[in-house]
CSV table of C-alpha atoms and ligand atoms in Angstrom, one decimal:
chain,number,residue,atom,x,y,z
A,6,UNK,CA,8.6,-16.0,13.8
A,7,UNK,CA,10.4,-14.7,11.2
A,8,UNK,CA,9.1,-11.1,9.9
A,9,UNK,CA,7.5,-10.4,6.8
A,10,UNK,CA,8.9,-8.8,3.7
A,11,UNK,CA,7.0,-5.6,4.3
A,12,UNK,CA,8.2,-5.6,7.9
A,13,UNK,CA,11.5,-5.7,7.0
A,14,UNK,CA,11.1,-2.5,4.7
A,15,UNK,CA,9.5,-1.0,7.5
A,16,UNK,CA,12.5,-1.8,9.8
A,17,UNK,CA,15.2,-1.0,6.9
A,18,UNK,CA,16.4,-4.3,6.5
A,19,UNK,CA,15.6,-4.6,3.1
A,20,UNK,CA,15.8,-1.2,1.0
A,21,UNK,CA,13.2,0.7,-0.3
A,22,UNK,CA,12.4,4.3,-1.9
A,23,UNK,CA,9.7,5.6,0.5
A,24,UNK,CA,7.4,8.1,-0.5
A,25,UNK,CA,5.5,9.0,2.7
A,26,UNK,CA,6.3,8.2,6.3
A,27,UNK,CA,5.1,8.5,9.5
A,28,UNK,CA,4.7,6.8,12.6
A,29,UNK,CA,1.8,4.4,11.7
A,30,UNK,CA,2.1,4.1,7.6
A,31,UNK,CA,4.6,3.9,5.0
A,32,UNK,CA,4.4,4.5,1.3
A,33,UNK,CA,7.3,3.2,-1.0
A,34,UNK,CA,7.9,2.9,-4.8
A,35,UNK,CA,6.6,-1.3,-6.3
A,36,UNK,CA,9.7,-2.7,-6.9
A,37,UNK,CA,7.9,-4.3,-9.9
A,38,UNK,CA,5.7,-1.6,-11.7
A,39,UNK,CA,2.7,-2.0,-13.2
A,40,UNK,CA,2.3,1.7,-14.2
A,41,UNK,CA,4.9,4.8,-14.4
A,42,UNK,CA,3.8,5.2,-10.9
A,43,UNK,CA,3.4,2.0,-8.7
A,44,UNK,CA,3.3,3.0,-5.1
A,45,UNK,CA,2.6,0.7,-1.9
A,46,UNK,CA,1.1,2.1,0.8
A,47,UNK,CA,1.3,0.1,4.5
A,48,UNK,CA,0.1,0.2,7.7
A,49,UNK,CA,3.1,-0.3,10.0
A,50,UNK,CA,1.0,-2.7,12.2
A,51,UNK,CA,1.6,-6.2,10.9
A,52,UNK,CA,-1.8,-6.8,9.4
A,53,UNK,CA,-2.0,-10.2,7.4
A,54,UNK,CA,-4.7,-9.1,4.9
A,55,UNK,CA,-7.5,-7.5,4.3
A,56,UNK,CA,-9.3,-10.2,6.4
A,57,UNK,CA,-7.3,-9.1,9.8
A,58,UNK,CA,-8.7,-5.8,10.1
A,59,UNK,CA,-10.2,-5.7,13.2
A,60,UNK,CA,-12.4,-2.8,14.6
A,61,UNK,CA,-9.6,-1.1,16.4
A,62,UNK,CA,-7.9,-0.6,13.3
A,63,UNK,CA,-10.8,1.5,11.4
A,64,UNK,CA,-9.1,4.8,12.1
A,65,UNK,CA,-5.9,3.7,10.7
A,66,UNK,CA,-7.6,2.3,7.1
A,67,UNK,CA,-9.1,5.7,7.2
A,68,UNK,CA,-6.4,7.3,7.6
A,69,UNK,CA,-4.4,5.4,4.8
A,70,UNK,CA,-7.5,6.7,2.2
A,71,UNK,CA,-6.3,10.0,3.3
A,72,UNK,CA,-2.5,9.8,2.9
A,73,UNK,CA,-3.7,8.0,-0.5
A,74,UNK,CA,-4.7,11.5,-2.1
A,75,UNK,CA,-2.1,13.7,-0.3
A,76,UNK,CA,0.3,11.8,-2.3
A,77,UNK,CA,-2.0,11.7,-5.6
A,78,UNK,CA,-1.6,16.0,-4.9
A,79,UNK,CA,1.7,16.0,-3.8
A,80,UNK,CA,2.8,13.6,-6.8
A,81,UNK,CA,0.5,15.2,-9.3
A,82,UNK,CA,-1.2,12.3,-10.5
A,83,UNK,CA,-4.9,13.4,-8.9
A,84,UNK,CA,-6.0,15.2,-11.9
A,85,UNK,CA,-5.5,12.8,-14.4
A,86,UNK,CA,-6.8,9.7,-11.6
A,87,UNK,CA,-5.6,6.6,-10.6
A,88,UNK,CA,-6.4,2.9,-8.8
A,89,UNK,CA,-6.4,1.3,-5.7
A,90,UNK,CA,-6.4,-2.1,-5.1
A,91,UNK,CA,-6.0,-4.4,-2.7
A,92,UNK,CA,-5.2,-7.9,-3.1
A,93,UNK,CA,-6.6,-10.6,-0.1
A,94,UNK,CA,-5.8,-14.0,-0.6
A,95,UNK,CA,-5.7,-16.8,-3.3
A,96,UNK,CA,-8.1,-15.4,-5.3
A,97,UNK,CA,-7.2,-12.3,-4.8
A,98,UNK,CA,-3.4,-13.1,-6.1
A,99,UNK,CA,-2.4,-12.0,-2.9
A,100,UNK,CA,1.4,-12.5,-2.4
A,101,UNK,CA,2.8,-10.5,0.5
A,102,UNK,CA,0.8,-11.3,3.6
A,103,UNK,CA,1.6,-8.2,5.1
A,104,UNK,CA,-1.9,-5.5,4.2
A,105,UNK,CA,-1.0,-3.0,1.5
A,106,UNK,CA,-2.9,-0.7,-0.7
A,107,UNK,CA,-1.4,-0.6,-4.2
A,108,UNK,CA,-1.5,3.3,-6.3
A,109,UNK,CA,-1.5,2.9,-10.0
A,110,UNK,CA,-1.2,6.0,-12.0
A,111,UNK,CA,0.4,7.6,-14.8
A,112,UNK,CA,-1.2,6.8,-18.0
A,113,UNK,CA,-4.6,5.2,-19.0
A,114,UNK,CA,-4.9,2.2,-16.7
A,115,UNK,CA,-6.6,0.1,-19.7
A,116,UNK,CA,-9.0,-2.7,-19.0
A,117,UNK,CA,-10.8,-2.5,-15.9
A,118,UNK,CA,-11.9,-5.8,-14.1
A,119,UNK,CA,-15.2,-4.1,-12.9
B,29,AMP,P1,0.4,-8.5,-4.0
B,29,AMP,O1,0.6,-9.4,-5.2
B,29,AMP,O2,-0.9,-7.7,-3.9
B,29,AMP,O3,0.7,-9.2,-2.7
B,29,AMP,O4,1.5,-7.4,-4.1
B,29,AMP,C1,2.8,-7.5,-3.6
B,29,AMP,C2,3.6,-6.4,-4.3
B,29,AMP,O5,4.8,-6.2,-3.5
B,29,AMP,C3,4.0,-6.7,-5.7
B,29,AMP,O6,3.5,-5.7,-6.6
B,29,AMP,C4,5.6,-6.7,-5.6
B,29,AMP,O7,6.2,-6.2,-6.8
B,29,AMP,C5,5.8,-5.9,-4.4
B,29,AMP,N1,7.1,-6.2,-3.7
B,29,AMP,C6,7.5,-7.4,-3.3
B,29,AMP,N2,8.7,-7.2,-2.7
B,29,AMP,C7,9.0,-5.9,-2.7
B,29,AMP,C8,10.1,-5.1,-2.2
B,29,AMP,N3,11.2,-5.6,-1.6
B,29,AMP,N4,10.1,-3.8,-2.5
B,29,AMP,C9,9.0,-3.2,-3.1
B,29,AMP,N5,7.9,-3.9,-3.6
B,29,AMP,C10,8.0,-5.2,-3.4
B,30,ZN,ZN1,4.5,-7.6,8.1
């Protein structure tokens, strides 16, 4: 089967301006920004959505929490706060099938859903 768009980023097939990497996650710029910064944040396992994460993967969402605010420091963006969000499914607006945790920051984030 063919691989995701988010797989191929993670295999350098299609480009991308990463912002953290290591052997398990990636981070890269939104290549459609809803904010002055709009970063993705990915496991490198191929999980389809939010819905897939199975038990073994526990450590890993932790994990991804954790590189979420070493890049709010490193960027500068954790004094003044941010968003995460996830999309899963229809509802949701999912449109990549392919687990990601978006970071908006960078000015006031305006209407909040909840
Ligand atoms: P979602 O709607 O939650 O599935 O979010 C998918 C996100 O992926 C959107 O914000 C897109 O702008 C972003 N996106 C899609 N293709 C790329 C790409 N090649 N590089 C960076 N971001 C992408
Ligand atoms: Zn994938």
């Amino acid at each position: 089967m063919e691989d995701c768009t988010f797989c191929k980023i993670i295999k350098g097939e299609i480009p991308s301006t990463k912002v953290y990497e290591d052997d398990e996650v990636l981070a890269f710029n939104d290549i459609n920004p809803a904010a002055p910064i709009h970063i993705l944040v990915i496991p490198k396992k191929h999980i389809k959505s939010l819905l897939e994460v199975d038990k073994e993967d526990e450590r890993l969402i932790g994990k991804i929490y954790r590189i979420i605010n070493q890049i709010a420091e490193e960027k500068k963006f954790d004094k003044n706060g941010f968003r995460v969000i996830v999309n899963c499914g229809k509802d949701g607006g999912q449109e990549v099938e392919h687990l990601h945790f978006h970071i908006l920051a960078g000015k006031p984030l305006g209407e909040k859903i909840i």
